[in-house]
Every structure is written in structure tokens, then in C-alpha cells.
Short mmCIF file of C-alpha atoms in Angstrom, two decimals:
data_model
loop_
_atom_site.label_atom_id
_atom_site.label_comp_id
_atom_site.label_asym_id
_atom_site.label_seq_id
_atom_site.Cartn_x
_atom_site.Cartn_y
_atom_site.Cartn_z
CA MET A 42 107.99 123.97 111.78
CA CYS A 43 109.59 125.16 115.44
CA ALA A 44 109.62 128.61 116.06
CA ASP A 45 113.45 129.28 116.36
CA ASN A 46 114.02 127.56 112.70
CA SER A 47 114.47 130.68 111.13
CA THR A 48 115.72 129.37 107.87
CA ILE A 49 113.24 126.94 107.52
CA ASP A 50 110.57 129.36 108.15
CA ARG A 51 111.83 132.02 105.36
CA MET A 52 112.43 128.88 103.07
CA ASN A 53 108.46 128.35 103.13
CA ARG A 54 107.68 131.81 102.97
CA ASP A 55 109.53 132.26 99.45
CA VAL A 56 107.42 129.61 98.11
CA TYR A 57 103.92 131.45 99.19
CA GLU A 58 105.35 134.49 98.02
CA ARG A 59 105.79 132.68 94.58
CA VAL A 60 102.10 130.76 94.75
CA ARG A 61 100.88 133.87 95.48
CA ASP A 62 102.37 135.89 92.20
CA VAL A 63 101.25 132.73 89.90
CA PHE A 64 97.83 133.12 91.43
CA ASN A 65 97.64 137.04 90.82
CA GLN A 66 98.73 136.25 87.56
CA LEU A 67 96.63 133.72 86.57
CA ILE A 68 93.34 136.07 87.87
CA ALA A 69 94.50 139.04 86.18
CA ARG A 70 94.53 137.65 82.53
CA ASN A 71 91.95 138.26 80.12
CA ASP A 72 91.73 134.66 79.10
CA ALA A 73 90.35 132.35 82.13
CA PRO A 74 93.10 129.27 82.62
CA THR A 75 92.45 126.46 81.13
CA THR A 76 91.30 123.71 83.35
CA GLU A 77 94.63 121.69 82.50
CA LEU A 78 96.68 124.49 83.50
CA THR A 79 93.67 125.21 86.69
CA GLN A 80 94.55 121.53 87.93
CA ARG A 81 98.44 121.88 87.84
CA PHE A 82 98.13 124.91 89.63
CA THR A 83 96.20 123.05 92.12
CA GLY A 84 98.55 120.04 92.38
CA ILE A 85 101.15 122.27 92.97
CA VAL A 86 99.86 124.20 96.10
CA GLN A 87 98.35 120.54 97.82
CA ASP A 88 101.72 118.59 97.24
CA PHE A 89 102.96 121.90 98.91
CA HIS A 90 100.96 121.33 101.62
CA ARG A 91 101.21 117.70 101.95
CA ARG A 92 105.29 117.95 102.39
CA LEU A 93 104.17 120.73 104.55
CA THR A 94 101.73 118.31 106.10
CA ASN A 95 103.99 115.16 106.59
CA THR A 96 106.82 117.19 107.96
CA ARG A 97 104.86 118.12 111.14
CA GLY A 98 104.18 114.46 111.71
CA VAL A 99 107.80 114.43 113.34
CA GLY A 100 105.79 116.10 116.43
CA THR A 101 106.53 119.45 118.32
CA ALA A 102 110.54 118.07 119.42
CA ARG A 103 113.19 120.73 118.40
CA ALA A 104 115.44 117.88 117.89
CA ALA A 105 113.40 116.00 115.81
CA GLN A 106 111.77 118.96 113.65
CA PHE A 107 115.61 120.19 113.16
CA ALA A 108 116.66 116.64 111.72
CA ALA A 109 113.54 117.04 109.32
CA SER A 110 115.02 120.49 108.11
CA ARG A 111 116.98 118.94 105.70
CA GLN A 112 114.09 117.06 103.47
CA VAL A 113 111.91 120.12 104.10
CA ALA A 114 115.13 122.12 102.38
CA ASP A 115 114.68 119.24 99.54
CA ASN A 116 110.70 119.31 99.45
CA ILE A 117 111.19 123.13 99.01
CA PHE A 118 113.67 123.05 96.20
CA SER A 119 111.30 120.46 94.53
CA VAL A 120 108.18 122.61 94.55
CA HIS A 121 109.95 125.47 93.58
CA GLY A 122 111.22 123.45 90.14
CA SER A 123 107.54 122.60 90.09
CA ILE A 124 106.79 126.42 89.89
CA ASP A 125 109.07 127.16 87.46
CA MET A 126 107.78 124.33 85.03
CA PHE A 127 104.51 125.73 85.34
CA MET A 128 105.07 129.01 84.78
CA ASP A 129 106.56 128.25 81.59
CA ALA A 130 104.07 126.52 80.40
CA ALA A 131 101.73 129.07 81.36
CA GLY A 132 103.01 131.85 79.96
CA LEU A 133 103.71 133.87 83.71
CA THR A 134 106.65 136.40 83.88
CA LYS A 135 109.33 136.19 86.39
CA LEU A 136 109.94 139.82 86.95
CA ALA A 137 108.39 139.67 90.65
CA GLU A 138 112.32 139.03 92.56
CA ALA A 139 110.37 136.08 94.51
CA HIS A 140 110.83 134.35 91.50
CA ASN A 141 114.80 134.33 91.46
CA TRP A 142 114.74 131.59 94.20
CA ARG A 143 118.27 129.62 93.29
CA ASP A 144 120.63 131.87 94.83
CA ARG A 145 118.55 132.42 97.77
CA TRP A 146 117.66 128.84 98.05
CA GLU A 147 121.42 127.76 97.95
CA PHE A 148 122.03 130.27 100.85
CA GLN A 149 119.50 129.00 102.77
CA ARG A 150 120.33 125.09 102.37
CA LYS A 151 123.72 126.02 104.14
CA GLN A 152 122.26 128.24 106.60
CA GLN A 153 119.72 125.05 107.43
CA GLN A 154 122.90 122.83 107.64
CA HIS A 155 125.04 125.22 109.77
CA GLU A 156 121.57 125.81 111.99
CA PHE A 157 121.60 122.01 112.55
CA MET A 158 124.91 121.07 113.23
CA THR A 159 124.99 124.31 115.94
CA LYS A 160 122.28 122.85 117.71
CA LEU A 161 123.79 119.40 117.54
CA GLN A 162 127.00 120.88 119.77
CA ASN A 163 124.75 121.07 122.84
CA LEU A 164 122.62 118.05 123.16
CA PRO A 165 121.03 118.48 126.60
CA GLU A 166 119.93 122.00 125.47
CA LEU A 167 118.43 120.69 121.93
CA LEU A 168 116.37 118.13 123.97
CA GLY A 169 115.27 120.42 126.47
CA ASP A 170 111.93 120.52 125.50
CA VAL A 171 111.74 116.67 125.82
CA ALA A 172 110.92 115.47 129.26
CA GLU A 173 110.05 111.32 128.85
CA ASP A 174 112.37 108.83 127.80
CA LYS A 175 110.44 107.57 125.05
CA ALA A 176 109.98 111.13 123.37
CA ARG A 177 113.58 111.96 123.60
CA GLU A 178 114.63 108.33 121.86
CA GLU A 179 112.20 109.27 119.66
CA ALA A 180 113.70 112.50 119.20
CA LEU A 181 117.60 111.60 118.77
CA THR A 182 116.10 108.52 115.93
CA TYR A 183 115.36 110.89 113.71
CA VAL A 184 119.16 113.15 114.57
CA ARG A 185 120.85 109.72 114.25
CA PHE A 186 119.08 108.88 110.81
CA GLU A 187 120.37 112.20 109.59
CA LEU A 188 123.90 111.89 110.24
CA SER A 189 124.19 108.36 109.17
CA LYS A 190 122.28 108.59 106.01
CA TYR A 191 122.51 111.63 104.41
CA THR A 192 126.16 112.66 105.59
CA THR A 193 127.09 114.21 102.96
CA SER A 194 124.43 116.35 103.14
CA TYR A 195 126.66 118.24 105.54
CA ALA A 196 129.60 118.43 103.75
CA THR A 197 129.72 122.25 104.25
CA SER A 198 129.77 121.46 108.14
CA ILE A 199 133.60 121.33 110.17
CA PRO A 200 134.79 117.69 109.48
CA ALA A 201 135.33 117.86 113.52
CA ASP A 202 132.11 118.85 114.08
CA LEU A 203 130.25 116.43 112.46
CA MET A 204 132.56 113.83 113.89
CA GLN A 205 131.75 115.06 117.33
CA ALA A 206 127.96 115.20 116.96
CA LYS A 207 128.18 111.56 115.68
CA SER A 208 130.66 110.63 118.46
CA ALA A 209 127.74 111.98 121.02
CA LEU A 210 125.06 109.82 119.00
CA SER A 211 127.15 106.79 119.23
CA THR A 212 125.74 104.77 122.33
CA MET A 213 122.32 103.68 120.14
CA LYS A 214 122.22 102.55 116.57
CA ASN A 215 119.01 103.15 114.08
CA VAL A 216 117.23 99.67 113.27
CA SER A 217 118.24 99.67 109.42
CA TRP A 218 114.60 99.56 108.09
CA PHE A 219 113.76 102.98 110.15
CA ILE A 220 112.42 105.56 107.35
CA PRO A 221 110.94 108.87 108.78
CA GLU A 222 107.57 109.83 108.09
CA TYR A 223 109.08 113.15 106.96
CA GLU A 224 110.73 111.36 103.42
CA VAL A 225 107.40 109.77 102.48
CA VAL A 226 104.98 112.11 100.09
CA PHE A 227 101.46 110.88 101.12
CA ASP A 228 98.04 112.24 101.85
CA GLN A 229 96.81 111.10 105.20
CA TYR A 230 93.25 112.19 104.61
CA ASN A 231 93.21 110.02 100.96
CA ALA A 232 93.05 106.46 101.97
CA PHE A 233 92.35 103.84 98.84
CA SER A 234 91.80 101.55 102.18
CA ARG A 235 90.50 101.58 105.48
CA GLY A 236 89.87 99.18 108.40
CA SER A 237 90.22 98.03 112.15
CA PHE A 238 94.27 97.93 111.18
CA GLY A 239 94.39 101.18 109.67
CA SER A 240 94.64 103.07 106.82
CA VAL A 241 96.59 102.65 103.49
CA HIS A 242 97.67 105.50 100.92
CA HIS A 243 99.60 105.55 97.85
CA GLY A 244 102.48 107.97 98.19
CA LYS A 245 106.13 108.71 97.35
CA TRP A 246 109.66 107.79 98.55
CA ARG A 247 112.54 108.93 96.99
CA SER A 248 110.53 109.27 93.94
CA SER A 249 109.21 105.76 93.73
CA LYS A 250 105.41 105.28 93.55
CA VAL A 251 105.17 103.37 96.70
CA VAL A 252 102.08 102.03 99.07
CA VAL A 253 102.01 103.28 102.96
CA LYS A 254 100.11 101.17 105.42
CA LYS A 255 99.24 103.05 108.33
CA VAL A 256 98.89 100.19 111.12
CA LYS A 257 96.76 100.91 114.54
CA LEU A 258 98.95 99.02 117.46
CA GLU A 259 96.89 98.64 120.30
CA SER A 260 99.09 96.70 123.05
CA GLU A 261 102.65 95.57 123.49
CA ASN A 262 101.64 92.24 121.83
CA ASP A 263 101.01 94.38 118.88
CA GLU A 264 104.13 96.41 119.06
CA VAL A 265 106.18 93.09 119.50
CA ALA A 266 104.78 91.84 116.64
CA PHE A 267 105.12 94.98 114.30
CA HIS A 268 108.77 95.06 114.83
CA ASN A 269 109.18 91.05 114.27
CA GLU A 270 107.07 91.91 110.76
CA VAL A 271 109.35 94.13 109.36
CA MET A 272 112.58 92.52 110.50
CA ILE A 273 111.41 89.07 108.70
CA TRP A 274 110.19 91.10 105.55
CA HIS A 275 112.72 94.28 105.25
CA LYS A 276 115.02 91.46 104.53
CA LEU A 277 113.85 89.31 101.98
CA TYR A 278 115.01 90.64 98.36
CA HIS A 279 113.71 89.12 95.79
CA PRO A 280 112.04 89.38 92.28
CA HIS A 281 109.59 87.40 93.26
CA VAL A 282 108.59 89.11 97.00
CA VAL A 283 107.20 92.18 97.32
CA GLN A 284 109.80 94.35 98.62
CA LEU A 285 109.46 96.81 102.38
CA PHE A 286 111.53 99.56 101.86
CA GLY A 287 110.79 100.04 105.50
CA ALA A 288 109.26 101.29 108.22
CA CYS A 289 108.36 103.70 110.85
CA HIS A 290 107.91 103.14 114.42
CA ILE A 291 106.93 106.66 115.44
CA GLY A 292 103.87 108.14 116.29
CA GLN A 293 101.19 105.98 114.20
CA PRO A 294 103.55 103.19 112.77
CA PHE A 295 103.74 102.48 109.37
CA PHE A 296 105.12 100.25 106.52
CA VAL A 297 106.42 101.42 103.04
CA CYS A 298 106.48 98.83 100.11
CA GLU A 299 106.52 98.29 96.76
CA PHE A 300 103.59 99.23 94.37
CA ALA A 301 102.10 96.14 92.76
CA ALA A 302 101.19 97.77 89.71
CA LEU A 303 98.94 95.09 88.29
CA GLY A 304 97.37 93.97 91.24
CA GLN A 305 95.87 90.80 92.62
CA LEU A 306 96.85 87.37 90.68
CA ASP A 307 93.55 85.93 91.03
CA LYS A 308 91.99 89.90 89.27
CA TYR A 309 95.10 89.47 86.79
CA LEU A 310 94.50 86.14 85.84
CA ARG A 311 90.98 86.89 84.40
CA ARG A 312 92.29 88.98 82.19
CA HIS A 313 95.11 86.91 81.20
CA PRO A 314 93.79 82.91 81.96
CA GLU A 315 96.62 81.67 79.77
CA GLU A 316 99.45 82.57 82.23
CA VAL A 317 98.07 80.86 84.96
CA TRP A 318 100.75 78.44 85.08
CA GLN A 319 103.39 80.77 84.40
CA LYS A 320 102.49 82.96 87.34
CA LEU A 321 102.13 80.30 89.80
CA TYR A 322 105.34 78.54 88.89
CA GLU A 323 106.57 82.49 89.45
CA ALA A 324 105.33 82.68 93.04
CA ALA A 325 106.62 79.43 93.82
CA LEU A 326 109.98 80.36 93.16
CA GLY A 327 109.07 83.43 95.81
CA LEU A 328 108.26 80.67 98.16
CA ARG A 329 111.18 78.68 97.94
CA TYR A 330 113.19 82.26 98.48
CA VAL A 331 111.46 82.84 101.57
CA HIS A 332 111.72 79.27 102.77
CA VAL A 333 115.15 79.06 102.24
CA LYS A 334 115.39 82.39 104.42
CA GLY A 335 113.99 80.83 107.04
CA VAL A 336 110.84 82.28 106.82
CA VAL A 337 107.06 80.58 107.14
CA HIS A 338 104.81 82.91 104.83
CA GLY A 339 101.52 81.33 107.03
CA ASP A 340 99.18 83.56 105.05
CA LEU A 341 98.90 82.31 101.34
CA LYS A 342 95.99 83.27 98.89
CA CYS A 343 95.88 84.20 95.63
CA ASN A 344 95.02 88.05 96.93
CA ASN A 345 98.65 87.68 98.59
CA ILE A 346 100.36 87.02 95.50
CA LEU A 347 100.38 90.14 93.61
CA ILE A 348 101.54 91.23 89.71
CA GLY A 349 104.16 94.13 89.87
CA GLY A 350 104.65 96.48 86.81
CA ASP A 351 107.64 94.19 85.76
CA HIS A 352 104.67 91.44 85.21
CA CYS A 353 106.36 89.47 87.80
CA ALA A 354 104.36 87.52 90.61
CA LYS A 355 105.16 88.37 93.98
CA LEU A 356 104.85 87.42 97.39
CA THR A 357 103.42 89.73 99.94
CA ASP A 358 102.00 90.24 103.31
CA PHE A 359 104.62 88.15 106.02
CA GLY A 360 102.26 88.22 108.96
CA LEU A 361 100.69 91.43 109.19
CA SER A 362 97.74 89.84 109.65
CA SER A 363 98.77 88.98 113.31
CA LEU A 364 98.76 92.76 113.82
CA GLU A 365 95.18 92.93 112.59
CA LEU A 366 93.81 90.25 115.25
CA SER A 367 93.53 92.62 118.02
CA SER A 368 91.12 91.30 120.97
CA SER A 369 88.23 92.73 119.44
CA THR A 370 88.81 91.77 115.38
CA SER A 371 88.09 88.27 114.13
CA SER A 372 89.62 86.67 111.09
CA GLU A 373 86.89 86.89 109.27
CA GLU A 374 86.12 90.57 109.64
CA LEU A 375 89.67 91.48 108.05
CA GLU A 376 90.63 92.63 104.86
CA SER A 377 93.49 90.90 102.61
CA ASP A 378 96.81 93.33 102.90
CA ALA A 379 97.13 91.93 99.39
CA GLU A 380 94.66 94.95 98.06
CA LEU A 381 96.33 97.34 100.37
CA VAL A 382 99.90 97.35 98.63
CA SER A 383 98.07 96.41 94.64
CA GLY A 384 96.05 99.48 95.21
CA GLU A 385 92.69 97.23 94.36
CA THR A 386 89.10 97.40 96.13
CA ALA A 387 88.64 94.67 98.48
CA LYS A 388 86.88 91.04 97.37
CA PRO A 389 83.89 90.11 99.46
CA LEU A 390 85.61 89.02 102.75
CA ILE A 391 85.79 84.96 103.10
CA GLY A 392 87.46 83.25 106.01
CA ALA A 393 91.28 82.85 105.71
CA ILE A 394 90.30 78.79 106.93
CA ARG A 395 89.43 77.59 103.38
CA TRP A 396 93.11 78.17 102.40
CA LYS A 397 95.06 76.43 105.93
CA ALA A 398 96.29 72.95 106.44
CA PRO A 399 94.41 70.78 108.77
CA GLU A 400 97.60 70.68 111.73
CA VAL A 401 96.88 74.87 111.36
CA LEU A 402 92.92 74.78 111.63
CA LYS A 403 93.92 72.44 114.67
CA GLY A 404 95.74 75.36 116.03
CA GLU A 405 99.38 74.25 115.47
CA LYS A 406 102.19 76.32 114.32
CA ALA A 407 102.44 77.50 110.38
CA THR A 408 105.29 75.56 108.80
CA PHE A 409 107.20 75.04 105.43
CA ALA A 410 104.21 72.02 105.17
CA SER A 411 101.69 73.95 105.77
CA ASP A 412 102.72 76.85 103.19
CA ILE A 413 102.72 73.99 100.51
CA TYR A 414 99.30 72.35 101.78
CA SER A 415 98.19 76.18 101.31
CA PHE A 416 99.84 76.79 97.90
CA GLY A 417 98.03 73.62 96.67
CA MET A 418 94.80 75.64 97.36
CA CYS A 419 96.28 78.09 95.18
CA ILE A 420 96.96 76.39 92.55
CA ILE A 421 92.88 75.70 92.86
CA GLU A 422 91.61 79.25 92.92
CA ALA A 423 93.93 80.26 90.44
CA ALA A 424 93.04 77.75 88.05
CA THR A 425 89.40 77.68 88.31
CA GLY A 426 88.65 81.36 89.27
CA GLU A 427 86.50 80.03 92.34
CA TYR A 428 87.54 80.24 95.96
CA PRO A 429 88.68 76.58 97.96
CA TRP A 430 85.26 75.43 98.94
CA GLY A 431 83.21 77.93 96.74
CA MET A 432 81.92 80.27 98.72
CA ARG A 433 78.29 78.90 99.42
CA LEU A 434 79.99 76.29 102.91
CA ASP A 435 80.20 78.24 105.80
CA ASP A 436 83.66 78.04 107.46
CA ASN A 437 82.88 75.78 110.69
CA VAL A 438 81.65 72.93 107.61
CA VAL A 439 84.88 73.75 105.86
CA ARG A 440 86.47 73.30 108.92
CA TYR A 441 85.07 69.92 109.57
CA ARG A 442 85.87 68.88 105.92
CA VAL A 443 89.34 69.20 106.20
CA VAL A 444 90.06 68.09 109.46
CA GLU A 445 87.32 65.02 110.72
CA LEU A 446 86.58 63.86 106.78
CA ARG A 447 90.37 64.97 105.24
CA GLU A 448 89.00 65.69 102.30
CA LEU A 449 89.80 68.22 99.27
CA PRO A 450 87.58 70.41 97.35
CA THR A 451 85.60 68.84 94.89
CA ARG A 452 88.08 68.65 91.78
CA ARG A 453 87.16 70.64 89.19
CA GLU A 454 87.07 70.29 85.05
CA GLU A 455 89.47 73.51 84.88
CA LEU A 456 92.30 71.12 86.28
CA VAL A 457 93.66 68.52 83.85
CA ASP A 458 95.39 65.15 85.62
CA ALA A 459 98.71 66.44 85.93
CA ALA A 460 98.00 69.51 87.78
CA TRP A 461 94.99 67.75 90.02
CA ARG A 462 98.05 65.15 90.74
CA LEU A 463 100.08 67.98 91.80
CA VAL A 464 97.22 69.12 94.15
CA GLU A 465 97.07 65.92 95.87
CA ARG A 466 100.51 65.69 96.54
CA MET A 467 100.54 69.10 97.70
CA CYS A 468 97.58 68.59 100.37
CA ARG A 469 98.29 65.26 101.78
CA TYR A 470 96.48 65.20 105.09
CA GLU A 471 100.18 64.40 106.66
CA PRO A 472 102.66 66.97 106.61
CA SER A 473 105.20 64.67 106.23
CA ASP A 474 103.41 63.20 102.90
CA ARG A 475 103.45 66.63 100.67
CA LEU A 476 105.66 67.56 98.40
CA GLY A 477 109.29 70.06 98.84
CA ILE A 478 109.10 73.38 97.35
CA PRO A 479 111.87 72.11 95.02
CA ALA A 480 109.57 69.43 93.75
CA VAL A 481 106.43 71.69 93.30
CA ILE A 482 108.67 73.95 91.24
CA GLY A 483 109.33 71.02 89.02
CA LYS A 484 106.00 70.06 88.38
CA LEU A 485 104.59 73.47 87.52
CA GLU A 486 107.50 73.55 85.43
CA ALA A 487 106.33 70.47 83.20
CA LEU A 488 102.56 72.11 83.54
CA ILE A 489 103.80 75.15 81.57
CA LYS A 490 105.45 72.73 78.63
CA LEU A 491 102.74 70.55 79.15
CA MET A 492 99.53 73.37 78.88
CA SER A 493 102.35 75.13 76.24
CA ARG A 494 101.71 71.88 74.01
CA THR A 495 98.00 71.85 74.39
CA VAL A 496 97.37 75.41 72.84
#
């Protein structure tokens, strides 16, 4: 933290003293600590280090670091609790003064609140170490976030001072989806997926397991696409849509979204093939919702349909591919974003054109009707366990057969008559001839009943 934020420095020092005493007690024991105890202790140290590292992500501006101090204090409280539980489990003594931490933490917490509010009384001085307008606005974004989202955390401050600070910052408001990096706990060096887009990490936000996707923005167009993507996705709230909790546009931007514990639809159906029509029906409910909200998905594939811990099918990836399509990256080189949200390993890369409607392949903009076509391809994929058009055909051959020959993939025996008729009506060449999503939902309901009678 910054050099003059002495209260936070003392708080961190208290944790260090406790960790050091625990370590000394462990190595002084006659019996070696068990593997489980060693792993738990290592986990506490790593968690403390990770929280410190994430907090430093706000940069060196004093205003940003003081804004982050509330979260740092809360992090320290959490680490103290973990140390207490570990010491009880390990049978360690708490004779050292460092372990009488609660009263000291409460006192230091009030000092931290006072220091923050005192600094806000003179914003020009607080921002004196920030010269550029962009950096100044980024620092103020953190401060506004604290005062708008955590007013009760500063309840010990003088109300007039709190109102004065808010008034001084009221000329601009933060976007509703902003989540500062210091609120999200994740290991920046331990990604479960990396690529040209950036990196993806498991993390925690407000004690919930989340997926954190850090993205690389290489141009102003990328920045615009990032903001558009967040605004579209963040307003969607439905049991069959992966929830975007928020994002951060400062530093290296990232998304924070719901963790879909049961993975991609295609992989889930390999384990539960009997659920294929139920899960497609649930995905269709999600698609109806986003269409009602005026959103075109534009990239429907089975690996962009996930299964959450609640066993519900959920749509994900609302335009992130546009961020990945920089001037040096082709669509065939990209990984799907879905495994980035589910935590699964990427599948062999296949061009997305196998799911695209003919008009989209001809360069037209994606529409509700093109989403219906792509969802029809998802039905083929889910029911057969294979990509539309298989894996052997070159993308250019697929494009020719779809656009010029107006063909559909060859029907597979896994698709009963009613299912194939549905695919045909969803994937008509002319967009105006395709079924709407309400009709698709009705047909899928009928298929669920039909298939239940044949089991």
C-alpha cells in the first residue's frame, strides 16, 4: 500500500507477526506437522499474498490506494479468522500478544475510515500525484465506488463530512457494472486458460466462486466493444443466462461472471444423454429472454451453452468474440469463451461457420432469425454428439454448401422425425421462413413429451 497509509501497514504487519509465530510453533513441535496441516498453513499464506497482490492492482495513485483500504481491512479480518481456525485445529497456543488481534483490528479499522475521510476533504492534494486526466479519472472511479457502494462502512465518520465528500465527487457517476480489481480474489499467475484474448482464472467475489476473464484490448475499437459487451450482458438476468456480475475497465480489463459448475452442454450430454431435449428446451427459454430484451446472441453453439450448479442450461458469450478478432487474429484461431466460464479444457478448434446462417456467412449482420438457424445447428450437435457438418470438411467447403447449394447437414439416425422437421423449419434458407423462438419452444416441449413416451 502507499507509504502514508500507516494504519493499513500496521494491519498487514499484525498478520505477518501471527503467521511468523504460527510457523515457529509448527517447526518447534516434536512431531512433524501432518500433510493436511502443512497444506492448510500454506493455503493461508498464499491467500494472504494473493489478496495483497490483487490490491496492488489499483496502481500507485494515493487516492486509489486509500479507496482500496476498506477492502484491505476486510481481507485482513478474513485472514485473521483463517489463522484462528488453523491454530485451534493444530492445537497451537495463542500466548503471543499478536494473537489478541480483534480489539486492535477494530481500532485500526476506525483509524482507516478516519484517514480515508480526512484525505477526501482535500481532493486536489489527494490527487496531487496523478498528472494525466485519464489516470486521475481512474483514481476517482475507485473513490466514487467506495462512497456509493459502501456508505455504511464509513458510518463512524461525521455525516457532514461524508455528504461533503460525496458532493465533491458527484459531477460524474460510475457505471453500474464496475467492480474494482481489489474486490476480486484470484491468482493472476494461475490461469486455467490462456490465449490471444487474455487469460481466465477461477476466483472469488463476495465469497462466491466466480470466473474472472482478463482480456487484451489492443485498439480503441476493442475498448468500445468491451464496454458494449458489458452493457449488453450486465442487463441480462435470467436462470437460463450466465450472469455477468460486473467488470473492470481500469488497468487490464476483466469480466466477473457466474461459474457454471457442470460445464459445457455438449460434454454434459455425454454423461446425461437422456436430458438432451430438456436442456435444449431450457436453452431456448434463455434465447427467448435475450430476444425479448432486444439482444441478438450471434454465436450460438453447444459450447456456448453451459450447465450451472443448479442443473439449468444457460447461454453465455454475448459478443466476446468481437474482442478477440483483432487485426492479427482469425476466427479459426480462437477458443470458445464457454469453456472459459465453465472451467473446462478447450475442444479442438473448429471454425464457427458450421453454426452460422447463410446470410451471416455472406456478410450480413446477425439477427434474431440467424440465432434461430444457429440454434437449429445446436440441436443437431446436441442430439448427435457431433459438430454440424462433422470435422472433416474444410470451412470453405461448408460455406459453399450452405450458401451456394443451400444444403443442411445430412440427417443422422439420432434425430427422430419430429426433431428433424424442427431443424428443417429452423434452418430454412430465407430468414423470414424460419420459425420464431416461441414456436421453437413449443416444438421442444412436444419433443420432451414424445421422447418420454418412447423410453
